[in-house]
Amino acid sequence: MGEKYVVFRPVLCIFHWESDAFLGSVTDKIVMCGIIAYVGPREVRPILLDGLSRLEYRGYDSAGMATLADGQIDIQKKVGRIAELTRHVGRKAQPPANMGISHTRWATHGEPSDANAHPHADSTGKLVIVHNGVVENFQPLKRRLESEGHLFVSATDTEVLSHLIGRAYEDSTEPGDRRLTDAIRTALHSIKGTYGIAVMHQDHPGLIVGARRGSPLVLGVGEGEMFLSSDATALLPYTHKVVYLKDFDLTEIRADRFQIESLTHDTAEYQVEEITYAPDAAERGEYAHFMLKEIYEQPQTIENAIRGRLNSEEASAQLGGLNLTPAELRDIDRVIILGCGTALHAGMVGAQMLENMAFVAAETDFASEFRFKNRPLPRNSIFFAVSQSGETADTLGALREARRKGYRCLGICNNVGSTIARESDGGMYMHAGPEIGVAATKSFVSQVALFGLLTLTLGRMRQMSASTGHMIIQAFEKLPDQVRRILSTEDHIAAIAQKYAHVHSMLFLGRQYNYPIALEAALKLKEISYIHAAGFPASELKHGIIALIDPQTPTVVICPQDSLYEKNISTMQEIRARKGPIIAVATEGDEEIHHHADDVIYVPRTVEMLQPILNIIPLQLLSYHAALTLGRDVDKPRNLAKSVTVE
Ligand code: F6R
């Protein structure tokens, strides 16, 4: 990097995804939306539109951009998907522009509309801002600004911030470009809440200022061009060199240099990290949807999760990133796993693995519930916060709550540099590559695999025998091919999905390890097809759920040939007696199952604790094809966004 950049105590670090290192910092709660900004020699509009489409999973109710062309700020915004904005921008003949800021929105304050879409301008119209976050004290600030004569054209909290910066800009006596930075500093000091922002001003061509507190912001370092983005994956086509900005970092970017300073300290430390994703990792390629691509990536996902972590010699696993000594690992009395949605379901499988195979007491809780509970726990409890994005507000809040009480907290994250990864005492990275489809698929499989490795590690320090350890290792090694075998039956699964796609409701039943699979499969179906679906422990059927059984309500029974096979067969008979259609997920070679089910999906056999990994794969495909049959927007289901960074 050398003299090219103005730097404050720089640390150059080439970050490897293989690394188990976790980083440390502080943040508060965060919200969704996506930001991308560019300054450099290229025409900016295609770069912004491309970046927004890569960030669209973060929110997709409206989008907009501001560019600086011929010395004038030009703002274009459109309610709806990025495609609307692209069409809108494409219709206008505009002079070339080499810098701009843009935003895709998931509404918090103010309905989705052109007016509420970002960017927002100040009173002069010369200063524009895009913002991801919430200005919590925006109402008193707005009233004050209105009393001073400021006029607002939107219902957003962000517009208050633009006016605040504009006002501070008028008052600032700093020379040159520092005037803009100084105004931003002043305004940020007067707000409460969270922000990831990008700001530019007509009178400061070539300069974009970014800052963050509680909302992710990544600086992309190109060759003679610079970027800001909410997510590093949006930058992959342009640069693999990034700086994950920390809370209270403020950055000035120009085409040929950047500067990072702190809003709270005299100096800011940062690392330039190298993302080692394949260039096409965030592309859909030949697949119709990201979700399908990610389902098909799962053999690789498992390989990535276990690579370098299995230890055949010791019949164990090695998890360097946990940052715990063998003595500390042996001393753990209880494991508490926290997460939301799919991540929690993975944790539920993990808790059973830990109890059954590692002989450690383990439990799960909704991160959102745990935060507000009184939970007396043994001192030697250890927490795991599970989160693909590493930015889920509820999970982050729960992690902070556990840390406040003095517990050791580890993370299981996919997103390197994410807030949960930074704030954890250690953890395991998933190495799953970008997950763009809003419905989580490969992250689930990866998380369950990581819990398998943890079970192996802790189990071998307790009563698990070497032969059991070897058996688990061998099973792990076979998993990728077994997943490939399931994927090769996609047409059969698609036909079943088409047969049932028009039902009003579907039930999912499973026992023990497969109860969380029933929950996860039901969640997948709900999310992307909007069919009502619910998962239960199979044994609960007769305690009330059986009232739902009728010829129009199919039930998926996860029925591997394991220790509970006979019990599942009884459950199916109870359903059949009420004329309920049954789809069974069964073990390859189980012919008997055809006497009990209308449709059968086979999966290969593995050890019981890893069977859930195989069982979820066909059910992901079932949801995918049901949604496709119904014409749903698979990758961007209604009302959802990928990272739920609001509480
Ligand atoms: C389901 C889904 C969500 C997430 C949940 C947690 O398909 O995507 O239920 O699993 O919002 O997200 P992360 O793992 O990013 O914390």
XYZ file of C-alpha atoms and ligand atoms in Angstrom:
663
model
C 0.000 0.000 0.000
C 3.001 2.291 0.822
C 2.835 6.075 0.572
C -0.121 5.956 -1.715
C -2.529 6.335 1.194
C -2.777 8.690 4.086
C -3.018 6.240 6.947
C -3.346 6.251 10.710
C -1.450 3.384 12.347
C -2.141 0.990 9.486
C -1.977 -2.761 9.868
C -1.892 -4.655 6.605
C -3.432 -8.080 7.000
C -4.219 -10.547 4.251
C -7.295 -12.239 5.640
C -7.737 -15.919 4.878
C -11.150 -17.524 5.152
C -9.371 -20.602 6.424
C -8.387 -18.556 9.452
C -10.301 -19.132 12.630
C -9.378 -15.706 13.944
C -12.122 -13.574 15.397
C -11.750 -9.822 15.671
C -12.852 -7.452 18.435
C -14.844 -4.137 18.580
C -18.075 -2.488 19.755
C -21.406 -1.644 18.126
C -25.054 -1.102 18.900
C -28.221 -2.164 17.149
C -28.402 -2.015 13.391
C -30.944 -1.970 10.585
C -31.210 -3.287 7.096
C -30.794 -1.528 3.716
C -27.787 -1.518 1.417
C -25.344 1.219 0.460
C -22.896 1.412 -2.395
C -20.739 4.400 -3.296
C -18.010 4.896 -5.876
C -15.364 7.437 -6.816
C -12.887 6.794 -9.603
C -12.349 7.116 -13.329
C -15.261 4.977 -14.532
C -18.832 5.898 -15.409
C -20.505 5.509 -12.038
C -24.133 4.634 -12.823
C -23.613 1.040 -14.041
C -21.340 0.390 -11.046
C -23.940 1.678 -8.607
C -26.775 -0.256 -10.257
C -24.735 -3.441 -10.342
C -23.732 -2.978 -6.699
C -27.322 -2.305 -5.671
C -28.521 -5.446 -7.394
C -25.933 -7.411 -5.396
C -27.144 -5.765 -2.197
C -30.819 -6.086 -3.049
C -31.180 -9.024 -0.646
C -30.729 -6.470 2.161
C -33.948 -4.702 1.278
C -35.975 -4.182 -1.826
C -38.805 -1.727 -1.421
C -37.186 1.264 -3.117
C -33.816 2.425 -4.371
C -32.012 5.536 -5.477
C -28.726 7.144 -6.405
C -27.074 10.553 -6.469
C -24.307 11.322 -8.936
C -22.156 14.342 -9.553
C -22.073 15.316 -13.215
C -21.103 18.651 -14.770
C -20.738 20.126 -11.291
C -24.359 19.314 -10.404
C -25.860 16.738 -8.056
C -28.431 14.581 -9.788
C -30.779 12.398 -7.717
C -32.794 9.515 -9.147
C -35.084 7.385 -6.974
C -37.765 4.816 -7.557
C -40.097 2.803 -5.389
C -39.885 -0.950 -6.113
C -37.047 -3.243 -7.066
C -33.646 -2.209 -8.423
C -34.919 -3.112 -11.901
C -37.315 -0.132 -11.635
C -34.474 2.221 -10.830
C -32.382 0.745 -13.644
C -35.206 1.365 -16.131
C -35.751 4.843 -14.765
C -32.064 5.785 -14.976
C -31.779 4.187 -18.422
C -34.539 6.405 -19.798
C -32.619 9.611 -19.085
C -29.759 10.964 -21.176
C -27.229 12.159 -18.629
C -23.747 13.617 -18.780
C -20.939 11.282 -17.676
C -20.396 11.003 -13.909
C -17.489 9.446 -12.015
C -18.741 9.559 -8.468
C -21.972 8.697 -6.740
C -23.752 7.209 -3.760
C -26.707 4.820 -3.835
C -29.052 2.872 -1.614
C -31.557 0.026 -1.576
C -34.150 0.388 1.160
C -36.102 -1.755 3.600
C -38.542 0.709 5.122
C -38.364 1.533 8.829
C -39.446 5.201 9.094
C -41.868 6.170 6.315
C -43.616 3.903 3.805
C -41.865 2.732 0.636
C -42.236 5.624 -1.851
C -40.146 7.672 -4.258
C -39.995 10.493 -1.723
C -38.820 8.284 1.132
C -36.215 6.474 -0.968
C -32.608 7.572 -0.450
C -30.509 9.625 -1.163
C -31.790 12.610 0.791
C -30.566 16.157 0.311
C -30.089 19.101 2.673
C -31.823 22.476 2.266
C -29.367 23.653 -0.360
C -29.746 20.523 -2.471
C -25.958 20.423 -2.728
C -25.351 17.807 -0.050
C -26.696 14.254 -0.347
C -26.643 11.274 1.976
C -27.535 7.574 1.945
C -28.071 6.001 5.332
C -28.500 2.521 6.743
C -29.659 2.751 10.339
C -32.111 4.576 12.564
C -31.847 8.092 13.963
C -33.681 7.427 17.204
C -33.994 11.073 18.266
C -35.090 12.259 14.827
C -38.407 13.680 16.014
C -37.098 16.336 18.439
C -34.314 17.121 15.977
C -36.805 17.511 13.155
C -39.026 19.811 15.207
C -36.040 21.996 16.011
C -34.897 22.121 12.408
C -38.436 22.929 11.238
C -38.638 25.777 13.733
C -35.441 27.112 12.169
C -37.111 27.056 8.748
C -35.893 23.717 7.335
C -38.427 22.118 4.981
C -38.715 18.327 4.793
C -39.952 16.412 1.792
C -39.956 12.876 3.220
C -41.099 11.031 6.332
C -37.650 9.545 6.963
C -35.260 9.947 9.856
C -32.424 10.156 7.327
C -33.576 13.479 5.936
C -33.079 14.934 9.405
C -29.476 13.819 9.251
C -28.967 15.446 5.855
C -30.304 18.758 7.184
C -28.204 18.479 10.333
C -25.060 17.975 8.269
C -26.104 20.808 5.965
C -26.551 23.148 8.910
C -23.230 22.149 10.452
C -21.618 22.700 7.040
C -22.854 26.298 6.962
C -21.374 26.851 10.427
C -18.052 25.114 9.844
C -14.917 27.208 9.513
C -12.671 24.318 8.426
C -10.808 24.919 5.158
C -11.248 22.934 1.930
C -12.627 19.401 1.996
C -12.283 19.236 5.778
C -15.355 21.453 5.965
C -17.567 18.573 4.806
C -15.919 16.039 7.119
C -16.153 18.458 10.027
C -19.878 19.005 9.385
C -20.507 15.260 9.329
C -18.613 14.828 12.589
C -20.660 17.567 14.245
C -23.977 16.162 13.035
C -23.151 12.597 14.045
C -22.313 13.749 17.542
C -25.833 15.132 17.925
C -27.766 12.027 16.917
C -28.708 8.951 18.881
C -28.988 5.718 16.999
C -27.207 3.812 14.305
C -25.737 4.623 10.954
C -23.743 3.455 8.022
C -23.623 6.509 5.762
C -22.117 7.825 2.571
C -22.205 11.570 1.920
C -21.130 13.812 -0.929
C -21.339 17.502 -1.679
C -21.517 19.377 -4.950
C -18.746 21.756 -3.874
C -16.366 18.923 -2.977
C -15.989 16.956 -6.209
C -13.961 13.788 -5.894
C -14.700 13.286 -2.185
C -17.126 10.854 -0.545
C -17.292 10.587 3.220
C -18.489 7.432 4.988
C -19.033 6.628 8.649
C -20.517 3.823 10.700
C -21.977 3.050 14.050
C -23.931 -0.158 14.357
C -24.562 -0.690 10.628
C -21.964 -2.440 8.523
C -19.841 -0.431 6.105
C -16.945 -1.778 4.092
C -14.399 0.283 2.234
C -13.304 -1.245 -1.080
C -9.758 -0.361 -2.125
C -9.372 -0.480 -5.908
C -6.618 0.568 -8.304
C -7.267 4.283 -8.636
C -10.852 3.898 -7.463
C -12.557 3.511 -4.097
C -15.870 2.111 -2.940
C -18.092 1.999 0.094
C -20.535 -0.860 0.529
C -22.723 -2.445 3.190
C -21.339 -5.827 2.256
C -18.005 -6.914 0.803
C -19.654 -9.329 -1.644
C -21.039 -6.418 -3.675
C -17.457 -5.334 -4.304
C -16.168 -8.662 -5.587
C -16.260 -7.752 -9.298
C -14.176 -4.629 -8.608
C -11.751 -5.351 -5.824
C -10.852 -8.005 -3.280
C -9.116 -5.533 -0.967
C -11.364 -4.243 1.764
C -11.354 -2.490 5.107
C -14.195 -3.519 7.421
C -14.870 -0.203 9.091
C -15.452 -0.317 12.827
C -17.955 1.597 14.863
C -17.148 5.294 15.030
C -14.796 5.076 12.043
C -15.112 7.908 9.572
C -13.514 7.662 6.167
C -12.777 10.091 3.370
C -12.446 8.333 0.050
C -11.030 9.765 -3.147
C -10.122 7.961 -6.364
C -6.460 7.608 -5.441
C -6.528 7.432 -1.661
C -8.504 6.997 1.486
C -8.186 8.152 5.040
C -9.750 6.645 8.125
C -10.177 8.518 11.365
C -12.129 7.947 14.519
C -15.144 9.906 15.721
C -14.177 9.178 19.296
C -10.394 8.790 19.409
C -7.343 10.612 18.126
C -6.356 7.800 15.800
C -8.082 4.929 14.055
C -6.624 1.489 13.521
C -7.628 -0.495 10.525
C -6.667 -3.492 8.443
C -6.686 -3.860 4.689
C -7.899 -7.411 4.214
C -7.932 -9.617 1.151
C -11.196 -11.408 0.441
C -10.423 -14.835 -0.890
C -13.811 -15.576 -2.456
C -13.759 -16.881 -6.002
C -14.619 -13.958 -8.296
C -17.928 -15.594 -9.252
C -18.872 -16.566 -5.672
C -21.654 -14.009 -5.547
C -22.917 -14.684 -9.092
C -25.905 -16.822 -9.953
C -24.151 -18.439 -12.911
C -26.191 -21.084 -14.695
C -28.715 -21.370 -11.869
C -32.190 -19.858 -12.076
C -31.957 -18.601 -8.516
C -29.355 -18.021 -5.834
C -31.285 -20.369 -3.588
C -30.890 -23.212 -6.068
C -27.221 -22.423 -6.566
C -26.684 -22.434 -2.823
C -28.545 -25.736 -2.429
C -26.230 -27.215 -5.063
C -23.160 -25.776 -3.374
C -23.778 -27.815 -0.245
C -21.311 -30.655 -0.923
C -18.659 -27.959 -1.149
C -20.092 -26.164 1.879
C -19.536 -29.274 3.970
C -16.019 -29.715 2.581
C -15.252 -26.090 3.442
C -16.615 -26.446 6.964
C -14.561 -29.539 7.778
C -11.388 -28.780 5.801
C -8.355 -28.961 8.060
C -10.509 -29.492 11.098
C -10.758 -33.297 11.274
C -7.996 -35.019 13.186
C -7.935 -38.735 12.301
C -4.959 -39.446 14.485
C -6.778 -38.335 17.617
C -10.206 -39.374 16.287
C -11.204 -35.810 17.080
C -11.479 -32.351 15.566
C -9.290 -29.265 15.894
C -10.993 -25.910 16.247
C -8.288 -23.325 16.799
C -10.629 -20.338 16.703
C -12.407 -21.316 19.917
C -9.545 -19.685 21.820
C -10.003 -22.110 24.715
C -7.375 -24.348 26.248
C -8.057 -28.108 26.533
C -8.529 -27.587 30.273
C -11.129 -24.881 29.650
C -12.912 -27.077 27.114
C -13.039 -29.937 29.622
C -14.449 -27.618 32.276
C -17.502 -26.554 30.300
C -20.604 -27.539 32.262
C -23.278 -26.263 29.936
C -23.561 -24.970 26.387
C -26.221 -22.394 25.558
C -26.859 -21.839 21.876
C -28.574 -18.668 20.721
C -29.799 -17.674 17.284
C -32.852 -16.823 15.211
C -34.756 -18.707 12.526
C -32.628 -21.135 10.583
C -29.565 -20.493 12.739
C -31.535 -21.466 15.827
C -32.727 -24.654 14.131
C -29.106 -25.569 13.431
C -28.369 -24.875 17.087
C -31.192 -27.219 18.109
C -29.535 -30.045 16.190
C -26.230 -29.021 17.758
C -27.593 -29.117 21.304
C -28.802 -32.688 20.793
C -25.459 -33.738 19.348
C -23.632 -32.244 22.318
C -25.827 -33.957 24.871
C -26.031 -37.340 23.135
C -22.464 -37.664 21.920
C -20.307 -35.235 23.911
C -22.117 -35.693 27.215
C -22.328 -31.945 27.840
C -25.581 -30.350 28.964
C -26.755 -28.160 26.096
C -29.785 -26.056 25.333
C -30.999 -23.481 22.853
C -33.006 -20.327 23.104
C -34.402 -17.758 20.730
C -31.871 -14.970 20.934
C -34.749 -12.498 21.133
C -36.208 -14.272 24.175
C -32.965 -14.929 25.998
C -32.125 -11.228 26.057
C -34.976 -10.393 28.364
C -34.953 -13.421 30.668
C -33.558 -14.161 34.090
C -31.431 -17.235 33.492
C -29.517 -18.652 36.436
C -26.744 -20.702 34.824
C -23.623 -22.470 36.058
C -20.502 -20.277 35.978
C -18.833 -22.652 33.553
C -21.542 -22.165 30.947
C -20.418 -21.198 27.506
C -22.511 -19.447 24.883
C -22.618 -19.849 21.131
C -24.205 -17.097 19.034
C -25.060 -18.633 15.665
C -25.548 -16.267 12.764
C -24.842 -16.529 9.068
C -24.742 -12.780 8.598
C -23.178 -12.045 11.955
C -25.363 -8.930 12.020
C -28.735 -10.143 13.330
C -29.775 -7.583 15.940
C -31.484 -10.055 18.281
C -28.535 -12.435 18.264
C -26.097 -9.607 18.791
C -28.216 -8.279 21.658
C -28.274 -11.718 23.295
C -24.524 -12.099 22.874
C -23.964 -8.767 24.577
C -26.326 -9.704 27.378
C -24.439 -12.953 28.028
C -21.102 -11.150 27.939
C -22.373 -8.486 30.304
C -23.046 -11.299 32.770
C -19.498 -12.497 32.420
C -19.964 -15.616 30.305
C -17.561 -16.667 27.597
C -19.316 -16.196 24.233
C -18.304 -17.780 20.983
C -19.646 -17.128 17.509
C -20.546 -19.324 14.571
C -20.613 -16.922 11.647
C -20.206 -16.912 7.914
C -19.567 -13.244 7.426
C -15.965 -12.436 8.271
C -15.561 -9.114 10.018
C -19.250 -9.067 11.002
C -20.263 -7.546 14.303
C -20.978 -10.857 16.034
C -17.625 -12.236 14.854
C -15.889 -9.141 16.168
C -17.605 -9.149 19.516
C -17.218 -12.860 20.271
C -14.407 -14.270 22.397
C -13.690 -16.799 19.692
C -15.594 -19.081 17.403
C -15.835 -21.008 14.190
C -16.124 -19.508 10.749
C -18.370 -21.328 8.327
C -16.339 -20.628 5.177
C -19.552 -21.151 3.213
C -19.028 -18.235 0.823
C -21.705 -15.614 0.219
C -25.287 -16.702 0.840
C -27.442 -14.379 -1.216
C -30.789 -16.210 -1.396
C -32.966 -14.793 1.362
C -33.949 -18.320 2.433
C -30.954 -19.771 4.245
C -29.827 -23.162 2.935
C -26.106 -23.818 2.834
C -25.551 -21.830 6.004
C -27.781 -24.274 7.880
C -25.851 -27.288 6.657
C -22.594 -25.585 7.493
C -23.723 -24.666 11.002
C -24.865 -28.217 11.713
C -21.542 -29.547 10.414
C -19.693 -27.173 12.744
C -21.708 -28.378 15.700
C -20.715 -31.887 14.625
C -17.061 -30.875 14.826
C -17.600 -29.260 18.206
C -19.301 -32.428 19.421
C -16.347 -34.458 18.251
C -13.922 -32.139 20.031
C -15.803 -31.993 23.328
C -16.903 -35.639 23.150
C -13.349 -36.913 22.781
C -12.405 -34.949 25.898
C -15.171 -36.743 27.735
C -16.610 -40.224 27.349
C -16.649 -40.583 23.557
C -14.517 -43.556 22.496
C -11.888 -43.387 19.770
C -13.899 -45.819 17.658
C -16.973 -43.575 17.809
C -14.734 -40.621 16.945
C -13.401 -42.510 13.902
C -16.902 -43.468 12.836
C -17.995 -39.810 12.927
C -14.932 -38.719 10.953
C -15.605 -41.327 8.281
C -19.233 -40.254 8.127
C -18.171 -36.627 7.703
C -15.900 -37.558 4.838
C -18.698 -39.342 2.996
C -21.243 -36.540 3.429
C -20.379 -34.414 0.355
C -20.928 -37.341 -2.026
C -24.078 -38.341 -0.243
C -25.432 -34.826 -0.683
C -24.559 -35.021 -4.396
C -26.588 -38.224 -4.620
C -29.633 -36.495 -3.122
C -29.247 -33.549 -5.488
C -29.320 -35.958 -8.427
C -32.934 -36.812 -7.486
C -34.119 -33.223 -7.917
C -36.597 -34.100 -10.708
C -38.388 -36.601 -8.497
C -38.579 -34.068 -5.652
C -39.799 -31.382 -8.068
C -42.635 -33.657 -9.207
C -43.743 -34.170 -5.592
C -43.565 -30.417 -4.985
C -45.744 -29.756 -8.030
C -48.279 -32.306 -6.823
C -48.736 -30.568 -3.472
C -47.926 -26.929 -4.256
C -51.563 -25.809 -4.219
C -52.435 -26.984 -0.711
C -53.292 -24.454 1.988
C -51.198 -26.024 4.682
C -48.472 -28.606 5.141
C -47.221 -30.298 8.307
C -43.708 -31.551 9.040
C -42.944 -34.152 11.683
C -39.660 -35.498 12.983
C -38.230 -36.946 16.167
C -35.076 -36.073 18.104
C -32.432 -34.838 15.642
C -35.114 -34.529 13.005
C -37.505 -32.349 14.956
C -35.391 -29.260 14.151
C -35.389 -30.487 10.543
C -39.191 -30.467 10.598
C -39.060 -26.861 11.884
C -36.490 -25.828 9.310
C -38.339 -27.479 6.409
C -41.583 -25.782 7.461
C -39.808 -22.425 7.707
C -38.374 -22.846 4.202
C -41.788 -23.630 2.756
C -43.483 -20.696 4.502
C -40.833 -18.201 3.568
C -40.677 -18.727 -0.146
C -43.998 -20.297 -1.148
C -46.243 -18.538 1.443
C -47.964 -21.888 2.079
C -48.810 -22.213 5.748
C -46.497 -24.823 7.239
C -45.631 -25.979 10.731
C -43.134 -28.426 12.186
C -43.667 -30.559 15.284
C -42.065 -33.431 17.149
C -43.772 -36.474 15.597
C -44.886 -37.709 18.996
C -46.913 -34.533 19.532
C -49.297 -35.503 16.730
C -51.770 -37.179 19.009
C -51.706 -34.347 21.530
C -53.710 -31.997 19.336
C -52.128 -31.633 15.904
C -53.995 -34.660 14.619
C -57.088 -32.435 14.452
C -55.485 -30.780 11.423
C -55.161 -34.015 9.452
C -57.487 -34.336 6.460
C -57.167 -35.376 2.782
C -56.157 -31.833 1.774
C -53.363 -31.451 4.314
C -50.189 -33.350 3.478
C -47.693 -34.286 6.168
C -43.985 -34.729 5.599
C -42.674 -37.361 7.990
C -38.907 -37.510 8.396
C -38.457 -41.189 8.961
C -34.891 -42.468 8.748
C -34.170 -46.101 9.621
C -32.846 -45.225 13.036
C -33.656 -46.129 16.609
C -37.058 -44.434 16.330
C -38.146 -45.893 12.990
C -40.982 -48.008 14.396
C -42.368 -45.034 16.274
C -42.456 -42.992 13.092
C -44.258 -45.798 11.279
C -46.954 -45.698 13.981
C -47.274 -41.947 13.491
C -47.775 -42.468 9.776
C -50.456 -45.031 10.420
C -52.312 -42.561 12.604
C -52.189 -40.011 9.791
C -53.244 -42.536 7.156
C -56.209 -43.600 9.257
C -57.431 -39.977 8.907
C -56.776 -39.989 5.146
C -53.933 -37.504 5.381
C -51.460 -37.674 2.467
C -47.906 -38.530 3.548
C -44.543 -37.663 2.042
C -41.817 -39.682 3.749
C -38.143 -38.791 3.856
C -36.673 -42.257 4.234
C -33.408 -44.161 4.178
C -32.245 -45.507 0.805
C -33.245 -49.148 0.442
C -36.242 -48.921 2.794
C -38.939 -50.585 0.642
C -41.312 -51.065 3.561
C -41.935 -47.338 3.705
C -44.012 -47.438 0.513
C -46.763 -49.225 2.453
C -47.102 -46.227 4.726
C -46.500 -43.170 2.549
C -47.959 -41.747 -0.664
C -44.643 -40.347 -1.810
C -41.136 -41.266 -0.760
C -37.917 -39.262 -0.964
C -34.823 -41.321 -0.277
C -31.663 -40.093 1.383
C -28.466 -42.061 2.069
C -27.744 -43.359 5.527
C -25.159 -41.768 7.800
C -24.543 -41.725 11.562
C -27.599 -40.536 13.481
C -26.113 -37.243 14.574
C -25.261 -36.229 10.987
C -28.443 -37.575 9.399
C -30.194 -34.168 9.744
C -27.681 -32.718 7.269
C -28.844 -35.158 4.622
C -32.521 -34.971 5.539
C -32.844 -31.217 5.052
C -31.474 -31.228 1.487
C -34.538 -32.732 -0.264
C -36.840 -30.568 1.834
C -35.012 -27.427 0.686
C -35.616 -28.609 -2.880
C -39.250 -29.376 -2.077
C -39.801 -25.782 -0.894
C -37.905 -24.377 -3.825
C -40.026 -26.256 -6.364
C -43.287 -25.538 -4.562
C -42.441 -21.819 -4.676
C -41.463 -22.082 -8.332
C -44.736 -23.832 -9.181
C -46.630 -20.999 -7.492
C -44.618 -18.380 -9.370
C -43.073 -16.865 -6.253
C -40.002 -14.654 -6.178
C -37.757 -17.325 -4.664
C -34.694 -15.219 -3.900
C -36.617 -12.210 -2.631
C -39.738 -13.379 -0.854
C -42.228 -10.743 0.197
C -41.652 -8.799 3.419
C -38.302 -10.466 4.131
C -34.715 -9.330 3.958
C -31.580 -11.355 4.361
C -30.080 -9.722 7.431
C -32.650 -8.888 10.077
C -30.788 -6.074 11.708
C -33.827 -4.507 13.389
C -35.065 -5.680 16.755
C -34.515 -18.387 7.137
C -33.665 -17.269 7.411
C -33.764 -16.595 8.728
C -32.373 -16.438 9.313
C -32.409 -15.619 10.596
C -31.044 -15.498 11.229
O -34.338 -18.863 5.852
O -32.885 -16.890 6.603
O -34.597 -17.294 9.605
O -31.845 -17.706 9.551
O -32.906 -14.344 10.313
O -30.124 -14.932 10.351
P -28.581 -14.987 10.646
O -28.154 -16.404 10.526
O -27.949 -14.116 9.611
O -28.402 -14.470 12.027
